Coordinates of C-alpha atoms in Angstrom, one line a residue:
Chain B
M1 CA -30.3 35.0 -13.9
T2 CA -29.1 31.8 -15.5
R3 CA -25.7 32.3 -13.9
D4 CA -27.4 32.7 -10.5
T5 CA -29.3 29.5 -11.0
K6 CA -26.3 27.5 -12.1
E7 CA -24.4 28.8 -9.1
R8 CA -27.1 27.8 -6.7
I9 CA -27.1 24.3 -8.1
A10 CA -23.3 24.1 -8.0
V11 CA -23.2 25.4 -4.4
A12 CA -26.0 22.9 -3.3
F13 CA -24.2 20.1 -5.1
K14 CA -20.8 20.8 -3.5
A15 CA -22.3 21.0 -0.1
Q16 CA -24.0 17.6 -0.6
A17 CA -20.9 16.0 -2.2
S18 CA -18.7 17.2 0.7
E19 CA -20.8 15.0 2.9
K20 CA -21.4 11.9 0.8
C21 CA -20.1 10.0 -2.2
I22 CA -21.4 11.4 -5.6
D23 CA -22.9 8.0 -6.5
K24 CA -25.3 8.3 -3.5
I25 CA -26.5 11.8 -4.4
T26 CA -29.7 11.9 -6.4
T27 CA -31.0 14.7 -8.6
D28 CA -33.8 15.2 -6.2
D29 CA -31.3 15.9 -3.4
I30 CA -29.7 18.6 -5.5
I31 CA -32.8 20.3 -6.8
C32 CA -34.4 20.3 -3.3
S33 CA -31.4 21.9 -1.8
A34 CA -30.9 24.4 -4.6
Q35 CA -34.6 25.1 -4.8
V36 CA -34.8 24.7 -8.6
S37 CA -37.0 22.5 -10.7
R38 CA -35.9 19.3 -12.3
Q39 CA -36.5 21.0 -15.7
T40 CA -34.2 23.8 -14.7
F41 CA -31.5 21.3 -13.6
Y42 CA -31.6 19.4 -16.8
K43 CA -31.6 22.5 -18.9
H44 CA -28.1 23.2 -17.7
F45 CA -26.6 19.8 -16.9
A46 CA -27.0 16.4 -18.4
D47 CA -26.4 14.7 -15.0
K48 CA -24.5 15.2 -11.8
Y49 CA -21.2 14.0 -13.3
E50 CA -21.4 16.7 -15.9
L51 CA -22.2 19.2 -13.1
A52 CA -19.1 18.1 -11.2
F53 CA -17.0 18.3 -14.2
L54 CA -18.1 21.8 -15.1
I55 CA -17.5 23.0 -11.6
Y56 CA -14.0 21.5 -11.8
R57 CA -13.4 23.1 -15.1
Q58 CA -14.5 26.5 -13.9
E59 CA -13.0 26.6 -10.5
V60 CA -9.8 24.5 -10.8
Y61 CA -8.9 24.1 -14.4
A62 CA -9.7 27.5 -16.0
P63 CA -7.6 29.8 -13.7
A64 CA -4.7 27.4 -13.8
N65 CA -4.9 27.0 -17.6
D66 CA -5.1 30.8 -18.1
Y67 CA -2.0 31.2 -15.9
F68 CA -0.1 28.6 -17.9
R69 CA -1.0 30.2 -21.2
E70 CA 0.3 33.5 -20.0
S71 CA 3.4 32.2 -18.3
G72 CA 4.3 28.8 -19.7
D73 CA 5.0 27.8 -16.1
F74 CA 3.9 24.2 -16.0
A75 CA 4.9 23.6 -12.4
G76 CA 3.1 26.8 -11.3
M77 CA 0.0 25.6 -13.2
L78 CA 0.1 22.3 -11.4
Q79 CA 0.6 24.1 -8.1
M80 CA -2.6 26.1 -8.7
V81 CA -4.6 23.0 -9.5
L82 CA -3.5 21.2 -6.3
E83 CA -4.2 24.3 -4.2
A84 CA -7.7 24.6 -5.7
L85 CA -8.3 20.9 -5.0
S86 CA -7.1 21.1 -1.4
R87 CA -9.3 24.2 -0.7
D88 CA -12.3 22.0 -1.3
G89 CA -10.7 19.0 0.2
A90 CA -13.7 17.2 1.6
Y91 CA -15.6 17.7 -1.7
Y92 CA -12.8 16.5 -4.0
S93 CA -11.9 13.6 -1.8
N94 CA -15.4 12.3 -2.2
L95 CA -15.4 12.9 -5.9
F96 CA -12.0 11.5 -6.9
R97 CA -12.0 7.8 -7.4
R98 CA -9.2 5.3 -7.5
G99 CA -9.4 2.2 -9.6
Y100 CA -10.8 1.1 -12.9
V101 CA -14.5 1.4 -12.4
P102 CA -15.4 4.1 -14.9
N103 CA -16.7 7.1 -13.2
P104 CA -18.0 9.7 -15.7
F105 CA -16.4 12.5 -13.8
M106 CA -12.9 10.9 -13.8
T107 CA -13.3 10.0 -17.5
K108 CA -14.0 13.6 -18.4
L109 CA -11.3 14.8 -16.1
H110 CA -8.8 12.5 -17.7
E111 CA -9.6 13.9 -21.2
L112 CA -9.1 17.4 -19.9
C113 CA -5.9 16.6 -18.2
L114 CA -4.6 14.8 -21.2
S115 CA -5.0 17.7 -23.5
S116 CA -3.6 20.0 -20.9
M117 CA -0.5 17.8 -20.5
A118 CA -0.1 17.6 -24.2
A119 CA -0.2 21.4 -24.5
S120 CA 2.3 21.8 -21.7
V121 CA 4.7 19.6 -23.5
G122 CA 4.3 21.9 -26.5
I123 CA 3.0 19.2 -28.8
R124 CA 0.8 20.6 -31.5
N125 CA 0.4 17.6 -33.7
L126 CA -0.9 14.8 -31.4
T127 CA -0.3 11.6 -33.3
P128 CA -2.0 8.5 -31.9
S129 CA 1.3 7.3 -30.5
L130 CA 2.1 10.5 -28.8
K131 CA -1.4 10.6 -27.4
A132 CA -1.0 7.1 -26.0
V133 CA 2.3 7.9 -24.3
I134 CA 0.9 11.1 -22.8
D135 CA -2.1 9.0 -21.8
V136 CA 0.0 6.8 -19.7
W137 CA 1.6 9.8 -17.9
T138 CA -1.8 11.4 -17.4
S139 CA -3.3 8.2 -16.0
G140 CA -0.5 8.0 -13.6
T141 CA -1.0 11.6 -12.6
D142 CA -4.8 11.1 -12.1
A143 CA -4.0 8.2 -9.8
L144 CA -1.5 10.2 -7.9
L145 CA -3.9 13.1 -7.5
A146 CA -6.7 10.8 -6.4
E147 CA -4.5 9.2 -3.8
W148 CA -3.3 12.5 -2.6
I149 CA -6.7 14.2 -2.2
T150 CA -8.5 11.1 -0.8
G151 CA -5.6 10.7 1.7
G152 CA -6.3 14.2 3.1
A153 CA -3.8 16.1 1.0
R154 CA -1.0 15.5 3.5
E155 CA 2.0 15.8 1.3
K156 CA 3.0 19.3 0.3
T157 CA 1.8 20.4 -3.1
Q158 CA 5.4 21.0 -4.2
Q159 CA 6.2 17.4 -3.6
I160 CA 3.4 16.2 -5.8
V161 CA 4.3 18.7 -8.5
D162 CA 7.8 17.4 -8.4
I163 CA 6.7 13.8 -8.9
I164 CA 4.5 14.7 -11.8
E165 CA 7.2 16.7 -13.5
R166 CA 9.9 14.0 -13.0
S167 CA 7.5 11.4 -14.4
I168 CA 7.4 12.9 -17.8
P169 CA 8.1 10.3 -20.4
A170 CA 11.7 10.5 -21.5
E171 CA 10.7 10.6 -25.1
L172 CA 8.7 13.8 -24.5
K173 CA 11.4 15.5 -22.6
E174 CA 12.9 17.3 -25.6
H175 CA 9.5 18.9 -26.1
F176 CA 9.1 20.0 -22.6
V177 CA 9.0 23.7 -22.2
K178 CA 11.0 24.4 -19.1
D179 CA 13.5 27.0 -17.9
Chain U
M1 CA -2.3 -35.7 -14.9
I2 CA -4.7 -34.5 -12.4
K3 CA -3.1 -36.6 -9.7
N4 CA 0.2 -34.8 -10.0
R5 CA -1.1 -31.3 -10.0
S6 CA -0.7 -29.4 -6.8
T7 CA -3.7 -27.9 -4.9
R8 CA -2.4 -24.5 -5.8
E9 CA -2.4 -25.2 -9.5
L10 CA -5.9 -26.7 -9.3
L11 CA -7.3 -23.7 -7.5
V12 CA -5.6 -21.3 -10.0
E13 CA -7.0 -23.1 -13.0
S14 CA -10.4 -23.3 -11.4
F15 CA -10.4 -19.6 -10.8
I16 CA -9.2 -18.8 -14.3
E17 CA -12.0 -20.9 -15.8
L18 CA -14.6 -19.2 -13.7
S19 CA -13.3 -15.8 -14.7
A20 CA -14.3 -16.5 -18.3
R21 CA -17.9 -16.4 -17.3
N22 CA -18.1 -14.3 -14.2
S23 CA -17.0 -11.0 -12.9
F24 CA -14.5 -11.2 -10.0
D25 CA -17.0 -9.9 -7.5
K26 CA -19.4 -12.7 -8.2
I27 CA -16.9 -15.5 -7.8
S28 CA -16.8 -16.9 -4.3
V29 CA -14.4 -19.3 -2.6
T30 CA -17.2 -21.8 -2.7
D31 CA -17.4 -21.5 -6.4
I32 CA -13.7 -22.0 -6.8
I33 CA -13.5 -25.1 -4.7
N34 CA -16.6 -26.7 -6.1
N35 CA -15.2 -26.2 -9.6
C36 CA -12.2 -28.3 -8.9
G37 CA -13.1 -30.5 -6.0
V38 CA -10.6 -29.1 -3.5
S39 CA -11.7 -28.8 0.1
R40 CA -12.3 -25.5 1.8
K41 CA -9.6 -26.4 4.3
S42 CA -7.1 -27.0 1.5
F43 CA -8.1 -23.6 -0.1
Y44 CA -7.4 -21.7 3.1
N45 CA -4.2 -23.7 3.6
T46 CA -3.0 -22.4 0.3
F47 CA -4.5 -18.9 0.0
L48 CA -5.8 -16.3 2.4
D49 CA -8.7 -15.4 0.2
K50 CA -9.5 -14.9 -3.4
Y51 CA -7.5 -11.6 -3.5
D52 CA -4.5 -13.6 -2.4
L53 CA -5.1 -16.0 -5.2
V54 CA -5.2 -13.2 -7.7
E55 CA -2.1 -11.7 -6.3
Y56 CA -0.4 -15.1 -6.7
I57 CA -1.4 -15.5 -10.3
H58 CA -0.4 -12.0 -11.3
A59 CA 2.9 -11.9 -9.4
K60 CA 4.0 -15.4 -10.4
S61 CA 3.2 -14.9 -14.1
L62 CA 4.9 -11.5 -14.3
E63 CA 7.8 -12.7 -12.3
D64 CA 8.3 -15.7 -14.5
L65 CA 8.2 -13.4 -17.6
Q66 CA 10.7 -11.0 -16.0
N67 CA 13.1 -13.8 -15.2
Q68 CA 12.8 -15.2 -18.7
Y69 CA 13.4 -12.0 -20.6
I70 CA 15.4 -9.9 -18.2
N71 CA 18.4 -9.8 -20.5
E72 CA 16.4 -9.1 -23.6
S73 CA 15.5 -5.7 -24.9
P74 CA 12.8 -3.8 -22.9
F75 CA 10.6 -3.9 -26.0
F76 CA 10.8 -7.7 -26.1
M77 CA 10.0 -7.9 -22.4
A78 CA 7.1 -5.4 -22.8
Q79 CA 5.8 -7.3 -25.7
N80 CA 5.7 -10.6 -23.8
M81 CA 4.0 -8.9 -20.9
V82 CA 1.3 -7.5 -23.2
E83 CA 0.9 -11.0 -24.7
Y84 CA 0.5 -12.4 -21.3
Y85 CA -2.4 -10.1 -20.6
R86 CA -3.9 -10.9 -24.0
D87 CA -3.6 -14.6 -23.3
H88 CA -5.4 -14.2 -20.0
I89 CA -7.8 -11.6 -21.2
A90 CA -10.8 -13.2 -19.5
V91 CA -9.2 -13.1 -16.1
Y92 CA -8.2 -9.5 -16.3
R93 CA -11.5 -8.4 -17.8
S94 CA -13.2 -10.1 -14.9
L95 CA -10.9 -8.2 -12.5
S96 CA -11.3 -4.9 -14.2
R97 CA -15.1 -5.1 -13.7
S98 CA -14.8 -5.4 -9.9
K99 CA -16.4 -2.6 -8.0
H100 CA -13.9 -3.0 -5.2
E101 CA -10.8 -0.8 -5.0
S102 CA -8.8 -3.6 -3.3
I103 CA -8.3 -5.7 -6.5
F104 CA -7.0 -2.6 -8.3
Q105 CA -4.6 -2.1 -5.4
T106 CA -3.5 -5.7 -5.5
I107 CA -2.6 -5.5 -9.2
Y108 CA -1.0 -2.2 -8.9
R109 CA 1.1 -3.2 -5.9
T110 CA 2.3 -6.4 -7.4
S111 CA 3.2 -4.7 -10.7
Y112 CA 5.0 -1.9 -8.7
N113 CA 7.0 -4.4 -6.6
L114 CA 8.1 -6.3 -9.7
T115 CA 9.1 -3.1 -11.5
I116 CA 11.2 -2.0 -8.6
K117 CA 12.8 -5.4 -8.5
F118 CA 13.6 -5.2 -12.2
I119 CA 15.1 -1.7 -11.9
L120 CA 17.2 -2.8 -8.9
H121 CA 18.5 -5.8 -10.8
K122 CA 19.4 -3.8 -13.8
S123 CA 21.0 -1.0 -12.0
G124 CA 22.7 -3.1 -9.3
L125 CA 21.3 -0.9 -6.6
K126 CA 20.0 -2.2 -3.3
E127 CA 17.3 0.4 -2.9
L128 CA 15.8 3.2 -5.0
P129 CA 15.8 6.7 -3.6
K130 CA 12.4 7.7 -2.4
D131 CA 11.9 10.4 -5.0
E132 CA 12.6 7.9 -7.8
A133 CA 10.3 5.3 -6.2
E134 CA 7.5 7.9 -6.3
V135 CA 8.0 8.5 -10.0
I136 CA 8.0 4.8 -10.7
S137 CA 4.8 4.5 -8.7
L138 CA 3.1 7.1 -10.9
H139 CA 4.4 5.4 -14.0
V140 CA 3.2 1.9 -12.9
H141 CA -0.3 3.4 -12.2
G142 CA -0.3 4.7 -15.7
I143 CA 0.8 1.4 -17.2
V144 CA -1.7 -0.7 -15.3
T145 CA -4.5 1.7 -16.2
K146 CA -3.5 1.5 -19.8
M147 CA -3.4 -2.3 -19.8
M148 CA -6.8 -2.6 -18.1
E149 CA -8.3 -0.3 -20.7
W150 CA -6.7 -2.2 -23.5
I151 CA -7.9 -5.6 -22.4
N152 CA -11.4 -4.3 -22.5
N153 CA -10.8 -3.0 -26.0
P154 CA -8.0 -5.0 -27.6
Q155 CA -8.9 -3.9 -31.1
S156 CA -7.8 -0.4 -30.2
A157 CA -4.1 -1.2 -30.7
D158 CA -2.0 -4.2 -31.4
V159 CA 0.5 -5.9 -29.1
K160 CA 3.5 -4.3 -30.6
D161 CA 2.1 -0.8 -30.3
I162 CA 1.1 -1.2 -26.7
A163 CA 4.5 -2.6 -25.9
R164 CA 6.0 0.5 -27.6
Y165 CA 3.8 2.9 -25.6
I166 CA 4.9 1.2 -22.4
V167 CA 8.5 1.6 -23.2
F168 CA 8.2 5.1 -24.6
S169 CA 6.3 6.3 -21.5
E170 CA 9.1 5.4 -19.2
P171 CA 10.4 8.4 -17.2
V172 CA 13.9 9.6 -17.5
C173 CA 15.1 8.2 -14.1
M174 CA 13.9 4.7 -15.0
Q175 CA 15.5 4.7 -18.4
K176 CA 18.8 5.8 -16.9
R177 CA 18.6 3.0 -14.3
I178 CA 17.9 0.2 -16.7
G179 CA 20.4 1.6 -19.2
L180 CA 17.9 1.8 -22.0
K181 CA 19.2 3.0 -25.3
M182 CA 16.7 3.6 -28.0
P183 CA 17.7 2.3 -31.4
P184 CA 17.0 5.0 -33.9
E185 CA 14.3 3.0 -35.7
Y186 CA 12.3 3.0 -32.5
S187 CA 11.9 6.8 -32.3
I188 CA 8.5 7.7 -31.1
H189 CA 8.1 10.0 -34.1
Q190 CA 8.3 7.0 -36.4
I191 CA 5.4 5.0 -35.1

């Protein structure tokens, strides 16, 4: 029953966020549309940004990450992420933000991407320096994805995957698991 | 001497001073001109708007740096660049708090153009292939983001470290073009 409720909330939220910017959506909007109580909402989610992040993690990240862990295919993983994003294009183009104004969703997304990128490069021991270097690459990737999705996902996913792969910091190249 | 300073310099200084106390969004052209006694007409003869003013400051400063250090090691150039941000921390903090995407685009675009210029100079090319330019674009986004984060939390790392991260994060194609050879003592595993 809990899963059902969470799904209702997620579906309602996605529908709303496909129409308007997440900053303009209130908890009231969500609970009305999902027909759940405020108490129920806050039982599952701290706020709408956490909700958005959990949706992302479940729908976009998890399948791609599972695939990567089985196959070690970094490009394939990226491809899956991009395809999942473009399937919900209207929703993600409202959600992704460019610029420096911290958006709690983008912040969480960045952390997730960073650990994912680090894993893909096969780094087990993430020293502060390695983390900082991967951080630069990840930030660049976030910006590219944001631009791509908010621009209507016009470029082919393969092209975007190419850019991300070729942007890998030279110093990490030796770690990079690739055929 | 105030008399000998150009209108442009006065407006730049006025803006920099205001940035110490106000976020970029809250600074108006009126504020800028009132703070230095330049007429509105003169402002608009010099700059299109406050975004143009910011672009001028950012582009000119980084370009001067680039010209000065272009034949030095990339570390040295990166270090000077980071020091420039540190020395103008109030301005960049003020910019980083803007709610408008346009200022972010301004800084990114200026940095990107200068980076391309640097690469072309070092490599002797007239133009970068499109696929390389796209990689550089991603890299510059990453660097600008990192710099903006750092200026809001400068205790998180010192200037030398940030400079190293900048250089170490360069993609392969960029390193090849600028002919970067890492001295062994600068291995990423040793910092």
